[in-house]
CSV table of C-alpha atoms in Angstrom, one decimal:
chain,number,residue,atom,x,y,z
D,14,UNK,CA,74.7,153.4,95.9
D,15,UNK,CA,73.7,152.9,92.2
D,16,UNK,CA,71.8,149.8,93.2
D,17,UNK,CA,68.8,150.5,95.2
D,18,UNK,CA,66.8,153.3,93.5
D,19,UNK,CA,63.2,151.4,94.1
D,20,UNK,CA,60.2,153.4,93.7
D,21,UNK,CA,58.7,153.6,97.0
D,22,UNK,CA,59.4,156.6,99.0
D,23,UNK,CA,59.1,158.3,102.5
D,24,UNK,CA,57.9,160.8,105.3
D,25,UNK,CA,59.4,163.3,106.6
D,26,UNK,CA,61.6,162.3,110.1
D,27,UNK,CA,59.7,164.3,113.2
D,28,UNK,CA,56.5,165.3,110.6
D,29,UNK,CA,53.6,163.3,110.7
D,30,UNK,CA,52.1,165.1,107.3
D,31,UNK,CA,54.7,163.3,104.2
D,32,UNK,CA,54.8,165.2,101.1
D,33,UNK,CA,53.5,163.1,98.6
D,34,UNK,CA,54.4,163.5,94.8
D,35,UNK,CA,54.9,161.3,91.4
D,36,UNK,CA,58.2,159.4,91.6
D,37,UNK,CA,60.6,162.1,89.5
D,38,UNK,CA,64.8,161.7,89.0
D,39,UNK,CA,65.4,161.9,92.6
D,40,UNK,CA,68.8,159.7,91.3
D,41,UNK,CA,70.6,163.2,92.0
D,42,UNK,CA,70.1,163.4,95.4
D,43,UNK,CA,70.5,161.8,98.3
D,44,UNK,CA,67.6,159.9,99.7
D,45,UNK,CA,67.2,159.4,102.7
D,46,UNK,CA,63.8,157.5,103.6
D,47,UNK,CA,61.3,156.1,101.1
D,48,UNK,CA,57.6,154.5,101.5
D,49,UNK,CA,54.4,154.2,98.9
D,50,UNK,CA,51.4,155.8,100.4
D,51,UNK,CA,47.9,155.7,98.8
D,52,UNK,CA,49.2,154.7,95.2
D,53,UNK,CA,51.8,157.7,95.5
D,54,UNK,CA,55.1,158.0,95.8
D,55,UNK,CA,57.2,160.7,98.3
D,56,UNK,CA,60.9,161.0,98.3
D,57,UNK,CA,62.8,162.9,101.1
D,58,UNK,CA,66.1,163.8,100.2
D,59,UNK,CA,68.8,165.7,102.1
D,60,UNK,CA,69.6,169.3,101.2
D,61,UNK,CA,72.3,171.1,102.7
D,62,UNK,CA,72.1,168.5,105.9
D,63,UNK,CA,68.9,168.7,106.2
D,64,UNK,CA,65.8,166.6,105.1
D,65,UNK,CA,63.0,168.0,103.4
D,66,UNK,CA,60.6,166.7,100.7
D,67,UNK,CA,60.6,167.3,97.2
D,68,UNK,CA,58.7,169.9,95.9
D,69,UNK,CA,55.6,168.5,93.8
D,70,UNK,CA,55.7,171.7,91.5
D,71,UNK,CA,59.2,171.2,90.7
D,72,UNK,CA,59.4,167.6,89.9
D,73,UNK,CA,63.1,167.8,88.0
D,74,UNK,CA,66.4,168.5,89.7
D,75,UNK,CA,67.7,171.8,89.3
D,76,UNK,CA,69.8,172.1,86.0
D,77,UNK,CA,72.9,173.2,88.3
D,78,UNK,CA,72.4,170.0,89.6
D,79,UNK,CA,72.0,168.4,86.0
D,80,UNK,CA,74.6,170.0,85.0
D,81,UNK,CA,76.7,168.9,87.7
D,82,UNK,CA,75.7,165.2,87.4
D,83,UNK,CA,76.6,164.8,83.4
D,84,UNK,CA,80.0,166.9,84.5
D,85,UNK,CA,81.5,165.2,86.7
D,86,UNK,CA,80.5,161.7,84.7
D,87,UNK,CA,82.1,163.5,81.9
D,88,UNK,CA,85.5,164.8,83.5
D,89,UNK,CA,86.1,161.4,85.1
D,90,UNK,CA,86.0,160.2,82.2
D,91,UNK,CA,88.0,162.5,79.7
D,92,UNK,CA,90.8,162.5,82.8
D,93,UNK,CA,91.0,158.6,83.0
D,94,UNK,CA,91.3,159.2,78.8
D,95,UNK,CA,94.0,161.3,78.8
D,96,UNK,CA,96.3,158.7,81.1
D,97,UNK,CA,95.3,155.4,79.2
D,98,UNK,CA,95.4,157.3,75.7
D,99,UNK,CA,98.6,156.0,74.6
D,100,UNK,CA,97.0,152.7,75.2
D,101,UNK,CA,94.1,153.0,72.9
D,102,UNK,CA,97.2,154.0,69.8
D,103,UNK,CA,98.2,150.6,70.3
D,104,UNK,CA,95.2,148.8,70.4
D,105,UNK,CA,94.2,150.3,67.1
D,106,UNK,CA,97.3,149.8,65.8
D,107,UNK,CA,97.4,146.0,66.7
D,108,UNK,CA,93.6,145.7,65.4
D,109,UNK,CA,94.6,146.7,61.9
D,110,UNK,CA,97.6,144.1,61.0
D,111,UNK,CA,97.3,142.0,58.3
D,112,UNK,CA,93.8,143.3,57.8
D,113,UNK,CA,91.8,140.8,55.6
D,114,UNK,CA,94.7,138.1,55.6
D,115,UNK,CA,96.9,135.4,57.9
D,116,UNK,CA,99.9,136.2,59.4
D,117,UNK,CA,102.2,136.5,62.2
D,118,UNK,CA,101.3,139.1,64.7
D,119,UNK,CA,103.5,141.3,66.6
D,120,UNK,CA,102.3,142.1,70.2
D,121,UNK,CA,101.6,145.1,72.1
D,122,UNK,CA,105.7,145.4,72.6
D,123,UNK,CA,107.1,145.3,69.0
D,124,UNK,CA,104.0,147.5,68.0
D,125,UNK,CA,104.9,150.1,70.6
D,126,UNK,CA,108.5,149.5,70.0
D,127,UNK,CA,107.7,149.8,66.1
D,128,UNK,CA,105.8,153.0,67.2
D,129,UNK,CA,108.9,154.7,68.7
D,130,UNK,CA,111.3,153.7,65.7
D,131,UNK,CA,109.1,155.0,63.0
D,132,UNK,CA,107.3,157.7,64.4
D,133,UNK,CA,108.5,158.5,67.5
D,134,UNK,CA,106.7,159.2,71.4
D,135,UNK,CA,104.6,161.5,69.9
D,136,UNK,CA,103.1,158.9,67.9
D,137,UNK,CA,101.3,157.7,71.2
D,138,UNK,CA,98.8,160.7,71.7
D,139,UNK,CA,97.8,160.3,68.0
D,140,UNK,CA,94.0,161.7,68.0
D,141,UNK,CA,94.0,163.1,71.5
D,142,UNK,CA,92.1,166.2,70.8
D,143,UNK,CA,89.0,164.6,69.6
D,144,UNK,CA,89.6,161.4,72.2
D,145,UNK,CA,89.2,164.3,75.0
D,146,UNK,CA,86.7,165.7,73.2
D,147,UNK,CA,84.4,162.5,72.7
D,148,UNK,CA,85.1,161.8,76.5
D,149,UNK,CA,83.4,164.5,77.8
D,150,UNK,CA,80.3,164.3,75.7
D,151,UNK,CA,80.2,160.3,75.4
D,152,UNK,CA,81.4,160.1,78.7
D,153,UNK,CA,78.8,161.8,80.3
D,154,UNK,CA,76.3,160.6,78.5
D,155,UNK,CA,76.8,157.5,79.3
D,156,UNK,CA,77.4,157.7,83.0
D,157,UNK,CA,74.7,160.4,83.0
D,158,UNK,CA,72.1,158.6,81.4
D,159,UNK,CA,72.7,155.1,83.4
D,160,UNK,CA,71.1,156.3,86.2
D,161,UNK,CA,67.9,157.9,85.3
D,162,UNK,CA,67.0,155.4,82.5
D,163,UNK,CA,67.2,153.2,85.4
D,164,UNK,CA,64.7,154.8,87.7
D,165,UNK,CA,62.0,154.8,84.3
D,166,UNK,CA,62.4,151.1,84.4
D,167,UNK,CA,62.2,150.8,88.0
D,168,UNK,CA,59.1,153.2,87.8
D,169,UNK,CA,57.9,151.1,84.6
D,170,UNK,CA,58.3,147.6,85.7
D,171,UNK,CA,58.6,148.5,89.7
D,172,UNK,CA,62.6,146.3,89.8
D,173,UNK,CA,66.0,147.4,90.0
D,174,UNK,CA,67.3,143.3,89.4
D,175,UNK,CA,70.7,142.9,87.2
D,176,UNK,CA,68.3,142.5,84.2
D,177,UNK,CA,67.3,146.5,84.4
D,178,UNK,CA,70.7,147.5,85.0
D,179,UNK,CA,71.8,145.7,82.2
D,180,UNK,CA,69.2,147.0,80.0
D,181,UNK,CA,69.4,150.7,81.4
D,182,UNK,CA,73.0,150.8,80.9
D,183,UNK,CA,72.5,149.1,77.0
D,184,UNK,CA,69.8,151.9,76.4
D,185,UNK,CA,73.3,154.6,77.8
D,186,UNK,CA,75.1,153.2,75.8
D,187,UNK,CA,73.8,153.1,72.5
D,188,UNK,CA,72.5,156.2,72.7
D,189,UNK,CA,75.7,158.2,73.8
D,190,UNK,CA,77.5,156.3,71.0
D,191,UNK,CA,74.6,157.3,68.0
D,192,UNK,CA,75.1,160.8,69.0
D,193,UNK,CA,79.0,160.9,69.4
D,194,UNK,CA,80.4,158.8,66.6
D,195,UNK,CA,81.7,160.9,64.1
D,196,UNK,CA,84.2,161.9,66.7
D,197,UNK,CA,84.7,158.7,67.6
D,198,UNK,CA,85.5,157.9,63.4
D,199,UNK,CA,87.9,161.4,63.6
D,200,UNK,CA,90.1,159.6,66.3
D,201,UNK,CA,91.0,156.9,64.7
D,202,UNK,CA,91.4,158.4,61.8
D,203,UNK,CA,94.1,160.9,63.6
D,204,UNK,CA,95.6,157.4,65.3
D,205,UNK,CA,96.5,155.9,62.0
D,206,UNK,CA,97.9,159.0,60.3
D,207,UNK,CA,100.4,160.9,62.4
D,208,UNK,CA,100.6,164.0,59.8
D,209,UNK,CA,96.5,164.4,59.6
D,210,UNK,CA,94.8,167.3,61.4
D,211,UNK,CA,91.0,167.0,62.8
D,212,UNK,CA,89.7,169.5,60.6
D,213,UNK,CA,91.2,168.6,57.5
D,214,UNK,CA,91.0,165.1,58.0
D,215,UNK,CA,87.1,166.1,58.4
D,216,UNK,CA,86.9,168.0,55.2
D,217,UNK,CA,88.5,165.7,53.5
D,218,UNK,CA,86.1,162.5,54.8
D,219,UNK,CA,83.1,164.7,53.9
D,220,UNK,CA,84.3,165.4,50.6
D,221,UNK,CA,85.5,162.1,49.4
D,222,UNK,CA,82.8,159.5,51.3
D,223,UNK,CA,80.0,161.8,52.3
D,224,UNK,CA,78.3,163.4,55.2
D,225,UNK,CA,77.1,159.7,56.4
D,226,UNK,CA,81.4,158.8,56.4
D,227,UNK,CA,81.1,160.4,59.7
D,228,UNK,CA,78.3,157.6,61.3
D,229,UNK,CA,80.7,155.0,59.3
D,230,UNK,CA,80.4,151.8,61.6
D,231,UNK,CA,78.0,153.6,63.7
D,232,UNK,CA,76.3,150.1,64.1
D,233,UNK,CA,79.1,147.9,65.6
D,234,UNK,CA,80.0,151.5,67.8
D,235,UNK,CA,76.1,151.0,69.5
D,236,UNK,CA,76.0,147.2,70.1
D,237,UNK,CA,80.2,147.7,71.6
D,238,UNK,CA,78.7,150.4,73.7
D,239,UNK,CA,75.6,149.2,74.8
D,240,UNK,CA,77.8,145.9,75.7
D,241,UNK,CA,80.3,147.8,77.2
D,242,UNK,CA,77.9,150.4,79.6
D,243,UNK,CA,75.6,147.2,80.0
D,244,UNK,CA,78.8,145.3,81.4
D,245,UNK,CA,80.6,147.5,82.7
D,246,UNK,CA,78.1,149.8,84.9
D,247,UNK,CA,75.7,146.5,86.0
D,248,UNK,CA,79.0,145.2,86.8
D,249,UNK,CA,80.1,147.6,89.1
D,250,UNK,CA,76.7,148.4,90.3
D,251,UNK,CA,75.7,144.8,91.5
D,252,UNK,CA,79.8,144.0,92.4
D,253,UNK,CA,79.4,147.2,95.0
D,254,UNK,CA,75.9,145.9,96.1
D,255,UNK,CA,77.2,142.5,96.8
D,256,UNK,CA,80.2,143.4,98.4
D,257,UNK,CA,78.6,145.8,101.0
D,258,UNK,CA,76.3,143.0,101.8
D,259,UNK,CA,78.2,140.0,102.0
D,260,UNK,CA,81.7,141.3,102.9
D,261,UNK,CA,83.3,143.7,105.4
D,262,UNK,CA,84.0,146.8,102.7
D,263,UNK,CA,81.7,149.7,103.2
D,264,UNK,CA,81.3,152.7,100.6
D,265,UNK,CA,85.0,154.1,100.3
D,266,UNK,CA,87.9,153.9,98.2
D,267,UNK,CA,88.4,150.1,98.8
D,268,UNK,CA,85.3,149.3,97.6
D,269,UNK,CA,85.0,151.3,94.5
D,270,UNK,CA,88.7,150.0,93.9
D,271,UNK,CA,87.6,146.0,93.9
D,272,UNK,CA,84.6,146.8,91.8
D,273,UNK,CA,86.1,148.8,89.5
D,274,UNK,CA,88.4,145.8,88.8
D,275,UNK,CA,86.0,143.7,88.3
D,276,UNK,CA,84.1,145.3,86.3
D,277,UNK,CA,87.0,146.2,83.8
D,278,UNK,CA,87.6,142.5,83.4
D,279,UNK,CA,84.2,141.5,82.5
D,280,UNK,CA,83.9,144.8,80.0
D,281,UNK,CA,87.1,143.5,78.1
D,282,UNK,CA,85.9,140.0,78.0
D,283,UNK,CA,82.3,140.8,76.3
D,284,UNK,CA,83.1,144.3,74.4
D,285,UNK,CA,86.8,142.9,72.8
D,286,UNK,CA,85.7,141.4,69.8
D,287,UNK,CA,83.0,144.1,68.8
D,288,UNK,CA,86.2,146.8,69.0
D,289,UNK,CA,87.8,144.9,66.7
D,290,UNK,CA,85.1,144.8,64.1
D,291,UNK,CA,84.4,148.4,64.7
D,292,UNK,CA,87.6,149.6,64.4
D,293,UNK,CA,88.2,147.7,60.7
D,294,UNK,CA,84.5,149.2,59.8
D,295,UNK,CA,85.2,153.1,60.6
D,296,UNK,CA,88.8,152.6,59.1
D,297,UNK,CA,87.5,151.0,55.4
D,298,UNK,CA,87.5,153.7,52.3
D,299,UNK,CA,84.9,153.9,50.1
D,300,UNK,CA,86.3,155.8,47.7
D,301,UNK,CA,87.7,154.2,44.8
D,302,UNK,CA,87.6,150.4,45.5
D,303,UNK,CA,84.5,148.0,46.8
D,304,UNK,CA,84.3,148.3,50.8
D,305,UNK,CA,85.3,144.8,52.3
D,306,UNK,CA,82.9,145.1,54.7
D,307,UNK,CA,79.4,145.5,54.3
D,308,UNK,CA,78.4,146.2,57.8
D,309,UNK,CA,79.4,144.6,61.3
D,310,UNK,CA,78.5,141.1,60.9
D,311,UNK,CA,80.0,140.6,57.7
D,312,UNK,CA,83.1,141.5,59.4
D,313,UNK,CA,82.7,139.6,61.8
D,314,UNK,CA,82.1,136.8,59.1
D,315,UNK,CA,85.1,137.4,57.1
D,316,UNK,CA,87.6,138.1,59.8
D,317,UNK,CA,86.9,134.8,61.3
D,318,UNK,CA,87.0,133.3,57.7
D,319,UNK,CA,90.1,134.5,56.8
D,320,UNK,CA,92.0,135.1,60.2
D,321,UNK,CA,91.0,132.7,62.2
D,322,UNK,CA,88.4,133.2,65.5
D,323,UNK,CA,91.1,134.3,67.6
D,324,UNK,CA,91.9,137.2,65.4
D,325,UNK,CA,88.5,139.0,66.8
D,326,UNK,CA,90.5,139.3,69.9
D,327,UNK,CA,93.6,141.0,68.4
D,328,UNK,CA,94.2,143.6,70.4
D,329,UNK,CA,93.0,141.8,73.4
D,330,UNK,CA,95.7,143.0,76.1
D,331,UNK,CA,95.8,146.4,74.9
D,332,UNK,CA,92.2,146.5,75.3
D,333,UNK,CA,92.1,145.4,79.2
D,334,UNK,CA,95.2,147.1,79.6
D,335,UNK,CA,93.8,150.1,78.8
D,336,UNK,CA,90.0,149.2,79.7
D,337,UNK,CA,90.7,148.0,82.9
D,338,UNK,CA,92.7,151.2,84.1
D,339,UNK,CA,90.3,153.5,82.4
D,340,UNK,CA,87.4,151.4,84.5
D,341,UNK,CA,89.2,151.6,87.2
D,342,UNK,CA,90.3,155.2,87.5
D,343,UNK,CA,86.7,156.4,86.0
D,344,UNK,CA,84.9,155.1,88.3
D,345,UNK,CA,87.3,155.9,91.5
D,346,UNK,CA,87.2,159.5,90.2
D,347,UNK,CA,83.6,159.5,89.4
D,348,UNK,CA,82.5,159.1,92.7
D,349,UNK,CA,85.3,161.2,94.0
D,350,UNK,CA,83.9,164.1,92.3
D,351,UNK,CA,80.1,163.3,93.2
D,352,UNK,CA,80.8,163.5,96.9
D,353,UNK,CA,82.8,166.6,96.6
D,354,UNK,CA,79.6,167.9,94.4
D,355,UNK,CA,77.2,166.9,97.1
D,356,UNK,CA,75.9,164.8,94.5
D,357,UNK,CA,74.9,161.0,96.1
D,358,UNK,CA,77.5,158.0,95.5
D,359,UNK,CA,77.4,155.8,92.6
């Protein structure tokens, strides 16, 4: 379970002589027993069955096994993508009314139905390509990174409270999102113009705004993705850790399911607003015209201003409807494909 990765460590069951080594990113494998001895740390893990110590030579996993851990973090999430895309279309679509003025707003059923009138269903996977495409690399990222940015806090500050999950799952976050944006900016792009093609609609950013059009609200995309990983894997990692303690669930489907849900509803909650204003930031020109944004809060500033506070949550339902899902089925998969990796839970 994500929770408990503390840095003590272990001997060896039926050996009286543990194998004792710096703590390393055992968060790949199963451990099994754990103990700090002399000011050392030793971490038995099970291989194949069988417990055996790590090797001190050979302090990092094997990249098979690296490989494995950022791939199955990755397909969980492009797969729970691909069935909550049509989702996102909407949300995007219901972010952008009446941009920069009051008005009536149509909800997530007159947009979809407007959607279907206008441009038809195929309107609905609008920017799918480079949605699948940031999934797998984001995606991992930020599932992969969660884990072992957690155990160089717990090393670091010897805790694994709701304060270092928070912060290891921030630090995921942000840094998935900084390296992943400009396909994050292509996708919406593609969601608000059904004839546009990803390379084209490249070419044509880079040639009209610039290189940098591609890290265009690349600032609001960090803080929404540090609060969304921070939320949303804490969430799930302390919901689990309670839940196994205090209730009856043990580590199977049911438990993964009620986190999952909870954790979904508290991501919407916190990351909603920050969507919104990244969204209108990536989707400004700068060609021509003076931006109306400056950066994130002076969105923030002026949506509220002009629209009103609640028009940061615009979007709102289509978020959790397609947030809380995508939680849901990411994290039910994730650890789905972790056990069938051999790869520990979660």
């Amino acid at each position: 379970m994500i929770g408990d990765i503390s840095p003590p460590v272990a001997s060896i069951p039926g050996s009286s002589d543990p194998f004792a080594f710096d703590l390393s990113m055992c968060f790949m494998l199963n451990i099994v027993n754990r103990d700090f001895i002399a000011g050392r740390y030793v971490c038995v893990v099970v291989v194949e069955g069988n417990a055996q110590a790590m090797n001190p030579k050979n302090l990092l996993p094997p990249l098979s096994t690296v490989a494995t851990h950022f791939g199955t973090s990755g397909l969980s999430v492009a797969l729970a993508t691909g069935v909550t895309h049509p989702l996102d279309v909407l949300k995007v679509r219901l972010q952008m009314q009446h941009v920069g003025q009051r008005g009536p707003l149509l909800g997530m059923t007159g947009i979809f139905l407007q959607l279907m009138k206008q441009e038809g269903p195929r309107s609905l996977y609008l920017g799918l390509t480079p949605a699948l495409t940031r999934s797998v690399l984001y995606g991992g990222l930020r599932l992969g990174l969660y884990e072992p940015t957690k155990v160089c806090f717990d090393w670091a500050f010897e805790s694994t409270n709701v304060l270092v999950k928070i912060a290891s799952g921030a630090f995921a976050g942000a840094v998935s999102t900084a390296l992943t944006n400009p396909v994050e900016v292509v996708k919406i792009r593609l969601q608000m113009n059904p004839n546009a093609v990803p390379i084209a609609e490249v070419r044509e950013m880079v040639s009209k705004e610039g290189i940098g059009a591609l890290w265009k609200g690349v600032g609001p995309a960090m803080v929404r993705a540090a609060a969304l990983t921070a939320s949303q894997l804490a969430t799930y990692d302390e919901t689990k850790r309670i839940l196994v303690k205090r209730s009856s669930l043990e580590e199977g489907f049911q438990l993964h399911l009620c986190s999952s849900v909870v954790a979904g509803v508290v991501s919407t909650l916190i990351t909603a607003p920050i969507d919104m204003i990244k969204t209108r930031v990536m989707l400004q020109q700068n060609s021509g015209s003076v931006r109306i944004y400056r950066n994130g809060f002076h969105c923030g500033y002026k949506v509220i201003r002009k629209e009103g506070p609640l028009a940061l949550y615009k979007g709102g339902f289509a978020i959790f409807a397609r947030l809380g899902p995508q939680t849901m089925i990411t994290f039910i998969l994730c650890e789905k494909l972790r056990s069938l990796a051999g790869l520990h839970k979660m």
